[in-house]
Amino acid sequence: MITGDIKNQIDNIWNDFWAGGVANPLSVIEQITYLLFIKRLDELHTLEERKSQRLNISMERCIFPQGEDERGRPYEDLRWSRFKNFEAREMMTVVDEHVFPFLRTLNGKTSSYGKHMRDARLGISNPALLAKVVDKLDKIPMEDRDTKGDVYEYMLGKIASAGQNGQFRTPRHIIQLMVEITDPQPTDVICDPAAGTCGFLVAAGEYLRDNHKEMLRDPKLREHFHNNMFHGFDFDTTMLRIGSMNMTLHGVENPNISYRDSLAEDHSEDAGTYSLVLANPPFAGSLDYEACAKDLQKFVKTKKTELLFLALFLRLMRTGGRAAVIVPDGVLFGSSKAHKELRQMLVEEHKLDAVIKLPSGVFRPYAGVSTAILVFTKTGVGGTENVWFYNVKQDGISLDDKREPLLPREKLGPKPQQALTAEEHEKNNLPDILARWANRETSENERPRTAQSFCVSREDIAAAGYDLSLNRYSEIKNEETEYDKPEKIIADLRKIEAKIAEGLNTLEEML
């Protein structure tokens, strides 16, 4: 949890950018990201130096070489710990003319950041602003991994709160819910084909650290965690840099965050590679057939991006792989041939585990569209017996444009720090989702369809034309209500009217 002091420091830095003429929130966080990259490189180099001195061995990973760069500046001056003490104009010269060109030459073997910094440019033209921002960033205590992550999450939240590019960010508690449901394992290979700021990958990494603490003590699993587990694709280079830094600040050394237009490129190289897919892809409507990857058209003949992404997930997943993905409601009940074929494929050829209907305000203030979480397993041979449905009515935050918490912080999210009362459950359904999810193959099968969650057999879904909308199967329990006879209601109204008239007469006399 970010403290008030650190929050104020970040706000002050943000205000400095605005005062210095950098007004686009995405540009602000991009520039902060660059500076944090640079600071992190110096930290890693310092750690290697200390390790080398302590063990009396040569440095395994020398980020800043000895000597001078092409322009004659000592590489030592390019380190954060050195140039932060320079005079403002000299600092500007070093960062703009030496540090950024140096970063653009870094390759994947030397640094996990190099490929994302190829097009990086310093967007600060005022030396005084650069010096001020460097000084303030340097004073924020971010040695702890959790603090780094919280700081970055707070900055990502400022992108959303500014009302720009909010589509890149799924609410954190919804991400955590999906991660809890899929239960990532130390041997998983995790992918988000529409990674954005890498919120899903970050949450998966944090889940593994919390639930499999022994993982990082095993050399093979640690190597897998830092280099082979996390894969994210996006076609926005700014998001790639922001997402990569988000992963780095959450302690993943070398995630595979790469440029890819997921719907346009062939996926033969990594088809069947990933054991877990977590995603909330952008649904932009329709694509031209010519722009769509041909291997996806083999799964489903359509131009609809929401269906193409589902086909993509199945294409990328290995047999036995799991997925939890957000889809617009239209996927659940769309009447086109492609919609029906894809739903039938999920139910009959694979194992559809759950449909979790989200309230329409979850993505406000950016969109009021209704969505759902689909949870499924790729089998290729079927396996669906019962599909678990849950109707989320409240996620702990108001469903209007303000999206304000309805409960104290310790009672929010899918795993709150304090247990919820029955009344509080009505304001935050997420813990109940996890509790019922654990019983989906036992007691949940006994729940009536009038309940908030229930199971529907594969046969019933097939009989309904593979419609997956919750309203198609839920039943409303009608309770008999007795009303007064009309004569009594009219008599009561006349009494009320008489009292009002009497009050008006009294008021006139007083006037």
Coordinates of C-alpha atoms in Angstrom, one line a residue:
M1 CA 0.0 0.0 0.0
I2 CA 1.4 3.4 -1.0
T3 CA 1.8 5.7 1.9
G4 CA 0.6 9.3 2.1
D5 CA 4.2 10.8 1.9
I6 CA 5.1 8.8 -1.2
K7 CA 1.8 9.5 -2.8
N8 CA 2.4 13.2 -2.2
Q9 CA 5.9 13.0 -3.7
I10 CA 4.5 11.3 -6.9
D11 CA 1.8 14.0 -7.1
N12 CA 4.4 16.7 -6.8
I13 CA 6.4 15.2 -9.7
W14 CA 3.3 14.9 -11.8
N15 CA 2.5 18.6 -11.1
D16 CA 6.1 19.5 -12.0
F17 CA 5.6 17.9 -15.4
W18 CA 2.3 19.8 -16.0
A19 CA 3.9 23.1 -14.9
G20 CA 6.8 22.3 -17.3
G21 CA 4.5 21.9 -20.3
V22 CA 4.2 18.1 -20.4
A23 CA 0.5 17.8 -20.1
N24 CA -0.4 14.4 -21.7
P25 CA -0.6 11.9 -18.8
L26 CA 0.7 9.1 -21.0
S27 CA 3.7 11.3 -21.9
V28 CA 4.3 12.0 -18.2
I29 CA 4.4 8.4 -17.2
E30 CA 6.5 7.5 -20.3
Q31 CA 9.2 10.0 -19.3
I32 CA 9.0 8.8 -15.6
T33 CA 9.4 5.3 -17.0
Y34 CA 12.5 6.2 -18.9
L35 CA 14.1 7.8 -15.8
L36 CA 13.2 4.8 -13.7
F37 CA 14.8 2.5 -16.3
I38 CA 17.9 4.5 -16.0
K39 CA 17.9 4.5 -12.2
R40 CA 17.2 0.7 -12.2
L41 CA 20.2 0.1 -14.5
D42 CA 22.5 1.9 -12.1
E43 CA 21.0 -0.1 -9.2
L44 CA 21.7 -3.4 -11.0
H45 CA 25.2 -2.4 -11.9
T46 CA 25.9 -1.4 -8.3
L47 CA 24.6 -4.8 -7.1
E48 CA 27.0 -6.5 -9.5
E49 CA 29.9 -4.4 -8.3
R50 CA 29.2 -5.2 -4.7
K51 CA 28.9 -8.9 -5.5
S52 CA 32.1 -8.8 -7.4
Q53 CA 34.0 -7.1 -4.5
R54 CA 32.5 -9.3 -1.9
L55 CA 33.3 -12.6 -3.6
N56 CA 36.5 -11.3 -5.3
I57 CA 35.3 -12.3 -8.7
S58 CA 34.8 -10.5 -12.0
M59 CA 31.4 -8.9 -12.7
E60 CA 29.0 -11.3 -14.5
R61 CA 26.8 -8.5 -15.8
C62 CA 28.6 -5.2 -16.6
I63 CA 26.0 -2.8 -17.8
F64 CA 28.2 0.3 -17.9
P65 CA 31.5 -0.5 -19.5
Q66 CA 34.8 1.1 -18.7
G67 CA 36.1 3.9 -20.8
E68 CA 34.2 6.5 -22.8
D69 CA 31.3 6.5 -25.2
E70 CA 31.5 7.6 -28.9
R71 CA 31.3 11.2 -27.9
G72 CA 34.1 11.0 -25.4
R73 CA 32.0 11.0 -22.2
P74 CA 33.0 8.5 -19.5
Y75 CA 30.5 5.8 -19.1
E76 CA 30.7 6.4 -15.4
D77 CA 29.0 9.7 -15.9
L78 CA 26.0 8.0 -17.5
R79 CA 25.0 6.4 -14.2
W80 CA 22.2 7.8 -12.2
S81 CA 24.3 8.0 -9.1
R82 CA 26.7 10.3 -10.9
F83 CA 24.7 12.6 -13.1
K84 CA 22.1 13.2 -10.4
N85 CA 24.7 15.5 -8.8
F86 CA 25.4 17.5 -11.9
E87 CA 24.4 21.0 -12.6
A88 CA 21.0 21.2 -14.4
R89 CA 22.3 22.1 -17.9
E90 CA 25.1 19.5 -17.7
M91 CA 22.7 16.9 -16.5
M92 CA 20.5 17.7 -19.5
T93 CA 23.4 17.3 -21.8
V94 CA 24.4 14.0 -20.3
V95 CA 21.0 12.5 -20.2
D96 CA 19.8 13.7 -23.6
E97 CA 23.1 13.3 -25.6
H98 CA 24.7 10.4 -23.9
V99 CA 22.4 8.3 -21.7
F100 CA 19.6 7.9 -24.2
P101 CA 21.9 7.0 -27.1
F102 CA 23.6 4.5 -24.8
L103 CA 20.3 2.9 -23.9
R104 CA 19.3 2.5 -27.5
T105 CA 22.4 0.5 -28.1
L106 CA 21.7 -2.0 -25.3
N107 CA 20.7 -5.5 -26.6
G108 CA 18.8 -8.3 -24.9
K109 CA 21.9 -10.0 -23.7
T110 CA 23.1 -7.0 -21.8
S111 CA 19.7 -5.8 -20.6
S112 CA 16.1 -6.7 -20.7
Y113 CA 15.3 -3.1 -21.3
G114 CA 17.3 -2.5 -24.5
K115 CA 14.7 -3.6 -27.1
H116 CA 12.1 -1.3 -25.6
M117 CA 14.3 1.7 -25.6
R118 CA 15.2 1.7 -29.3
D119 CA 12.9 4.6 -30.0
A120 CA 13.2 6.3 -26.6
R121 CA 13.7 10.0 -26.6
L122 CA 13.9 12.5 -23.8
G123 CA 10.7 14.5 -23.8
I124 CA 11.9 17.1 -21.3
S125 CA 13.2 20.2 -22.9
N126 CA 13.7 22.3 -19.7
P127 CA 17.0 21.5 -17.8
A128 CA 15.5 22.8 -14.5
L129 CA 12.5 20.5 -14.9
L130 CA 14.8 17.5 -15.5
A131 CA 16.9 18.3 -12.5
K132 CA 13.8 18.7 -10.3
V133 CA 12.3 15.4 -11.4
V134 CA 15.5 13.5 -11.0
D135 CA 16.0 14.9 -7.5
K136 CA 12.5 14.0 -6.4
L137 CA 12.6 10.5 -7.9
D138 CA 15.9 9.9 -6.2
K139 CA 14.3 10.8 -2.8
I140 CA 11.5 8.3 -3.1
P141 CA 12.5 5.2 -1.1
M142 CA 11.9 2.4 -3.7
E143 CA 14.4 -0.2 -2.5
D144 CA 11.6 -2.5 -1.6
R145 CA 9.9 -4.4 -4.5
D146 CA 6.4 -4.0 -3.1
T147 CA 6.9 -0.2 -2.8
K148 CA 8.2 0.0 -6.4
G149 CA 5.2 -1.9 -7.6
D150 CA 2.7 0.2 -5.6
V151 CA 4.3 3.4 -6.8
Y152 CA 4.0 2.3 -10.4
E153 CA 0.4 1.1 -9.9
Y154 CA -0.4 4.5 -8.5
M155 CA 1.0 6.2 -11.6
L156 CA -0.9 3.8 -13.9
G157 CA -4.0 4.8 -12.0
K158 CA -3.3 8.4 -12.8
I159 CA -3.4 7.6 -16.5
A160 CA -6.9 6.1 -16.0
S161 CA -8.1 8.9 -13.7
A162 CA -7.0 11.5 -16.3
G163 CA -9.5 9.9 -18.7
Q164 CA -7.0 9.1 -21.4
N165 CA -5.9 5.6 -22.5
G166 CA -8.0 4.1 -19.7
Q167 CA -8.6 1.2 -22.1
F168 CA -5.1 0.0 -21.3
R169 CA -5.9 -0.7 -17.7
T170 CA -8.2 -3.3 -16.3
P171 CA -9.3 -2.7 -12.7
R172 CA -6.7 -4.2 -10.4
H173 CA -9.2 -6.1 -8.3
I174 CA -10.8 -7.7 -11.4
I175 CA -7.3 -8.8 -12.5
Q176 CA -6.6 -10.3 -9.0
L177 CA -9.9 -12.2 -9.2
M178 CA -9.0 -13.8 -12.5
V179 CA -5.5 -14.7 -11.3
E180 CA -6.9 -16.3 -8.1
I181 CA -9.4 -18.3 -10.2
T182 CA -6.7 -19.7 -12.5
D183 CA -4.2 -20.4 -9.7
P184 CA -0.8 -19.9 -11.6
Q185 CA 1.8 -22.5 -10.9
P186 CA 5.6 -22.2 -10.8
T187 CA 5.9 -24.2 -14.0
D188 CA 3.3 -22.3 -16.0
V189 CA 4.2 -20.3 -19.1
I190 CA 1.9 -17.3 -19.0
C191 CA 0.8 -15.1 -21.9
D192 CA -1.3 -11.9 -22.3
P193 CA -1.6 -11.2 -26.1
A194 CA -2.9 -7.7 -25.4
A195 CA -0.6 -6.8 -22.6
G196 CA -0.9 -3.1 -22.3
T197 CA 0.7 -2.1 -19.0
C198 CA 1.1 -5.9 -18.1
G199 CA -1.3 -5.8 -15.2
F200 CA -2.2 -9.5 -15.6
L201 CA 1.4 -10.6 -15.8
V202 CA 2.3 -8.5 -12.8
A203 CA -0.6 -9.9 -10.8
A204 CA 0.3 -13.5 -11.7
G205 CA 3.9 -12.9 -10.6
E206 CA 2.8 -11.5 -7.3
Y207 CA 0.4 -14.4 -6.8
L208 CA 3.3 -16.9 -7.3
R209 CA 5.5 -15.0 -4.9
D210 CA 2.8 -15.1 -2.2
N211 CA 1.7 -18.7 -2.7
H212 CA 4.8 -20.5 -3.9
K213 CA 7.6 -18.8 -1.8
E214 CA 9.9 -21.8 -2.3
M215 CA 9.9 -21.2 -6.0
L216 CA 12.6 -18.6 -6.1
R217 CA 14.9 -20.8 -4.0
D218 CA 15.0 -23.4 -6.7
P219 CA 17.6 -22.5 -9.4
K220 CA 15.6 -23.9 -12.3
L221 CA 12.3 -22.4 -11.2
R222 CA 13.9 -19.1 -10.5
E223 CA 15.5 -19.1 -13.9
H224 CA 12.1 -19.9 -15.4
F225 CA 10.4 -17.2 -13.4
H226 CA 12.7 -14.4 -14.5
N227 CA 13.3 -15.4 -18.1
N228 CA 10.7 -17.8 -19.6
M229 CA 7.5 -17.6 -17.7
F230 CA 6.0 -14.2 -18.7
H231 CA 5.1 -13.3 -22.2
G232 CA 3.2 -10.1 -23.3
F233 CA 2.4 -8.7 -26.7
D234 CA 1.3 -5.3 -27.8
F235 CA 1.5 -3.1 -30.9
D236 CA 1.9 0.2 -29.0
T237 CA 5.6 0.8 -28.3
T238 CA 4.8 3.2 -25.5
M239 CA 2.8 0.5 -23.7
L240 CA 5.6 -2.0 -24.3
R241 CA 8.0 0.3 -22.4
I242 CA 5.5 1.0 -19.6
G243 CA 4.6 -2.7 -19.3
S244 CA 8.2 -3.8 -19.3
M245 CA 9.0 -1.3 -16.5
N246 CA 6.0 -2.4 -14.6
M247 CA 7.3 -6.0 -14.7
T248 CA 10.8 -4.9 -13.7
L249 CA 9.6 -2.9 -10.7
H250 CA 7.6 -5.9 -9.6
G251 CA 10.8 -8.0 -9.6
V252 CA 10.8 -9.9 -12.9
E253 CA 14.2 -9.5 -14.5
N254 CA 13.7 -10.4 -18.1
P255 CA 10.1 -10.8 -19.2
N256 CA 9.3 -11.3 -22.8
I257 CA 7.4 -8.2 -23.6
S258 CA 7.5 -7.8 -27.4
Y259 CA 5.9 -6.0 -30.3
R260 CA 3.2 -7.9 -32.1
D261 CA -0.1 -7.2 -33.7
S262 CA -1.7 -10.3 -32.3
L263 CA -4.6 -10.5 -34.8
A264 CA -2.5 -9.8 -37.9
E265 CA 0.6 -12.0 -37.4
D266 CA 0.9 -15.7 -38.0
H267 CA 1.3 -17.7 -34.8
S268 CA 2.8 -20.9 -36.0
E269 CA 6.0 -20.3 -34.0
D270 CA 4.4 -20.2 -30.6
A271 CA 1.1 -22.1 -31.2
G272 CA 0.4 -24.4 -28.3
T273 CA 3.1 -22.8 -26.2
Y274 CA 1.3 -21.3 -23.2
S275 CA -0.2 -23.0 -20.3
L276 CA -2.1 -20.0 -19.0
V277 CA -3.7 -17.0 -20.8
L278 CA -4.9 -14.0 -19.0
A279 CA -6.3 -11.1 -21.0
N280 CA -8.7 -8.3 -21.5
P281 CA -8.1 -7.5 -25.2
P282 CA -9.3 -4.4 -26.9
F283 CA -12.5 -5.0 -28.9
A284 CA -12.3 -2.6 -31.8
G285 CA -15.2 -4.0 -33.9
S286 CA -14.2 -5.6 -37.2
L287 CA -11.1 -6.2 -39.1
D288 CA -10.6 -6.6 -42.8
Y289 CA -10.1 -10.3 -43.8
E290 CA -6.8 -9.4 -45.5
A291 CA -5.5 -7.9 -42.3
C292 CA -6.3 -10.9 -40.2
A293 CA -3.9 -13.8 -39.5
K294 CA -4.9 -16.7 -41.7
D295 CA -4.3 -19.3 -39.0
L296 CA -7.0 -17.6 -36.9
Q297 CA -9.5 -17.7 -39.8
K298 CA -9.1 -21.5 -39.7
F299 CA -10.5 -21.5 -36.2
V300 CA -13.5 -19.2 -37.0
K301 CA -14.4 -17.4 -40.1
T302 CA -15.2 -13.8 -38.9
K303 CA -14.0 -10.2 -38.9
K304 CA -15.2 -9.6 -35.3
T305 CA -12.2 -8.9 -33.1
E306 CA -13.8 -10.3 -30.0
L307 CA -14.2 -13.7 -31.7
L308 CA -10.8 -13.5 -33.3
F309 CA -9.1 -13.0 -29.9
L310 CA -10.9 -16.1 -28.5
A311 CA -9.6 -18.0 -31.5
L312 CA -6.1 -16.6 -30.8
F313 CA -6.2 -17.7 -27.2
L314 CA -7.1 -21.3 -28.2
R315 CA -4.4 -21.2 -30.9
L316 CA -1.7 -20.1 -28.4
M317 CA -2.7 -22.4 -25.6
R318 CA -1.2 -25.9 -25.1
T319 CA -3.5 -28.8 -24.5
G320 CA -4.4 -28.7 -20.8
G321 CA -3.8 -24.9 -20.7
R322 CA -6.2 -22.6 -18.8
A323 CA -7.5 -19.2 -19.7
A324 CA -9.5 -16.5 -18.0
V325 CA -10.4 -13.7 -20.4
I326 CA -12.8 -10.8 -20.5
V327 CA -15.3 -10.6 -23.4
P328 CA -18.1 -8.3 -24.2
D329 CA -21.6 -9.7 -23.6
G330 CA -22.3 -10.0 -27.3
V331 CA -19.9 -13.0 -27.4
L332 CA -22.2 -14.9 -25.1
F333 CA -25.4 -14.6 -27.1
G334 CA -24.5 -13.3 -30.6
S335 CA -26.6 -14.9 -33.2
S336 CA -24.2 -15.0 -36.1
K337 CA -22.8 -18.3 -37.4
A338 CA -19.4 -17.4 -36.2
H339 CA -20.6 -16.6 -32.6
K340 CA -22.5 -19.9 -32.4
E341 CA -19.6 -22.0 -33.8
L342 CA -17.1 -20.5 -31.4
R343 CA -19.4 -21.0 -28.4
Q344 CA -20.1 -24.6 -29.5
M345 CA -16.3 -25.1 -29.9
L346 CA -15.7 -24.0 -26.3
V347 CA -18.4 -26.3 -24.9
E348 CA -18.1 -29.4 -27.1
E349 CA -14.4 -29.5 -28.1
H350 CA -12.9 -28.0 -25.0
K351 CA -13.9 -27.5 -21.3
L352 CA -15.8 -24.4 -20.6
D353 CA -15.5 -23.9 -16.8
A354 CA -17.3 -20.7 -15.9
V355 CA -19.1 -17.6 -17.1
I356 CA -18.8 -14.8 -14.6
K357 CA -21.1 -11.9 -15.5
L358 CA -19.6 -8.5 -14.5
P359 CA -21.8 -5.4 -13.8
S360 CA -21.8 -2.9 -16.6
G361 CA -20.1 -0.2 -14.5
V362 CA -16.9 -2.0 -13.9
F363 CA -15.1 -0.1 -16.7
R364 CA -16.6 3.3 -16.1
P365 CA -16.0 6.2 -16.7
Y366 CA -14.5 5.0 -20.0
A367 CA -17.2 2.6 -21.1
G368 CA -20.5 1.2 -19.7
V369 CA -20.4 -1.9 -21.8
S370 CA -21.5 -5.2 -20.2
T371 CA -18.8 -7.8 -20.0
A372 CA -18.1 -11.2 -18.6
I373 CA -15.1 -13.4 -17.6
L374 CA -14.8 -16.7 -19.5
V375 CA -12.8 -19.4 -17.8
F376 CA -12.0 -22.4 -20.0
T377 CA -9.5 -25.2 -20.5
K378 CA -8.1 -26.3 -23.8
T379 CA -8.6 -30.1 -24.2
G380 CA -9.4 -30.7 -27.9
V381 CA -11.6 -33.6 -26.8
G382 CA -14.3 -31.9 -24.9
G383 CA -14.8 -32.3 -21.2
T384 CA -17.6 -29.8 -20.4
E385 CA -20.1 -31.3 -18.0
N386 CA -21.4 -28.3 -16.2
V387 CA -20.7 -24.7 -16.7
W388 CA -20.7 -22.5 -13.6
F389 CA -22.4 -19.1 -13.8
Y390 CA -22.1 -16.3 -11.3
N391 CA -23.9 -12.9 -11.5
V392 CA -21.6 -10.2 -10.0
K393 CA -23.8 -7.4 -8.7
Q394 CA -21.2 -5.3 -6.9
D395 CA -17.4 -5.4 -7.0
G396 CA -16.7 -3.2 -4.0
I397 CA -16.6 0.0 -5.9
S398 CA -19.5 2.2 -7.0
L399 CA -20.7 1.5 -10.5
D400 CA -21.0 5.2 -11.5
D401 CA -18.4 7.4 -13.2
K402 CA -16.8 8.2 -9.9
R403 CA -16.0 4.6 -9.0
E404 CA -15.5 5.3 -5.3
P405 CA -14.9 2.5 -2.7
L406 CA -18.0 1.2 -1.0
L407 CA -16.1 -0.4 1.9
P408 CA -12.8 0.3 3.8
R409 CA -9.7 -0.7 1.9
E410 CA -9.1 -3.8 4.1
K411 CA -12.5 -5.2 2.9
L412 CA -12.0 -4.7 -0.8
G413 CA -10.8 -7.1 -3.5
P414 CA -11.2 -10.9 -3.9
K415 CA -9.2 -11.7 -0.7
P416 CA -9.9 -8.9 1.8
Q417 CA -7.8 -8.6 4.9
Q418 CA -10.9 -8.8 7.1
A419 CA -14.0 -11.0 6.7
L420 CA -17.1 -9.5 5.3
T421 CA -20.5 -9.5 6.9
A422 CA -23.6 -10.5 4.9
E423 CA -24.4 -6.8 4.4
E424 CA -20.9 -6.1 3.2
H425 CA -21.0 -9.0 0.8
E426 CA -23.8 -7.2 -1.0
K427 CA -21.3 -4.4 -1.7
N428 CA -18.3 -6.7 -2.6
N429 CA -19.1 -10.1 -4.3
L430 CA -15.6 -11.0 -5.2
P431 CA -14.7 -13.0 -2.0
D432 CA -17.9 -15.0 -2.5
I433 CA -16.9 -15.7 -6.1
L434 CA -13.7 -17.4 -4.9
A435 CA -15.5 -19.3 -2.1
R436 CA -18.2 -20.7 -4.5
W437 CA -15.6 -21.3 -7.3
A438 CA -13.8 -23.7 -5.0
N439 CA -17.1 -25.7 -4.6
R440 CA -18.2 -25.5 -8.2
E441 CA -18.0 -29.3 -8.6
T442 CA -19.8 -30.1 -5.4
S443 CA -22.3 -28.0 -3.5
E444 CA -22.6 -25.5 -6.3
N445 CA -24.3 -28.2 -8.4
E446 CA -27.1 -28.2 -5.9
R447 CA -27.9 -24.5 -6.0
P448 CA -31.2 -23.5 -7.7
R449 CA -31.1 -21.2 -10.7
T450 CA -32.7 -18.5 -8.6
A451 CA -29.4 -18.2 -6.7
Q452 CA -26.6 -15.7 -7.5
S453 CA -24.5 -18.7 -8.8
F454 CA -25.5 -22.0 -10.3
C455 CA -24.4 -24.7 -12.7
V456 CA -25.9 -25.5 -16.1
S457 CA -25.4 -28.9 -17.8
R458 CA -23.8 -29.2 -21.2
E459 CA -27.0 -30.7 -22.5
D460 CA -29.1 -27.7 -21.4
I461 CA -26.6 -25.3 -23.0
A462 CA -26.7 -27.3 -26.3
A463 CA -30.5 -27.3 -26.2
A464 CA -30.4 -23.5 -25.9
G465 CA -28.3 -23.2 -29.0
Y466 CA -25.1 -22.7 -27.0
D467 CA -26.3 -19.4 -25.6
L468 CA -24.0 -18.5 -22.7
S469 CA -25.8 -15.5 -21.3
L470 CA -26.6 -15.8 -17.6
N471 CA -30.2 -14.5 -18.1
R472 CA -30.9 -17.3 -20.4
Y473 CA -30.7 -19.8 -17.5
S474 CA -31.4 -17.8 -14.3
E475 CA -34.8 -18.0 -12.9
I476 CA -36.6 -15.2 -11.0
K477 CA -38.4 -16.3 -7.8
N478 CA -41.7 -14.4 -7.7
E479 CA -43.0 -13.7 -4.2
E480 CA -46.7 -13.1 -3.6
T481 CA -47.4 -9.6 -2.3
E482 CA -50.7 -8.6 -0.7
Y483 CA -51.9 -5.0 -1.3
D484 CA -54.7 -3.0 0.4
K485 CA -58.0 -2.9 -1.4
P486 CA -58.5 0.2 -3.7
E487 CA -61.2 1.6 -1.4
K488 CA -58.8 1.7 1.6
I489 CA -56.0 3.2 -0.6
I490 CA -58.3 6.0 -1.8
A491 CA -59.6 6.7 1.7
D492 CA -56.0 7.0 3.0
L493 CA -55.2 9.4 0.1
R494 CA -58.2 11.6 1.0
K495 CA -57.0 11.8 4.6
I496 CA -53.6 12.9 3.5
E497 CA -55.1 15.5 1.1
A498 CA -57.3 16.8 4.0
K499 CA -54.2 17.2 6.2
I500 CA -52.4 19.1 3.4
A501 CA -55.4 21.4 2.9
E502 CA -55.6 22.1 6.6
G503 CA -52.0 23.0 6.7
L504 CA -52.3 25.3 3.8
N505 CA -55.3 27.1 5.5
T506 CA -53.3 27.5 8.7
L507 CA -50.4 29.0 6.7
E508 CA -52.6 31.5 5.0
E509 CA -54.1 32.7 8.3
M510 CA -50.6 33.2 9.7
L511 CA -49.7 35.3 6.7

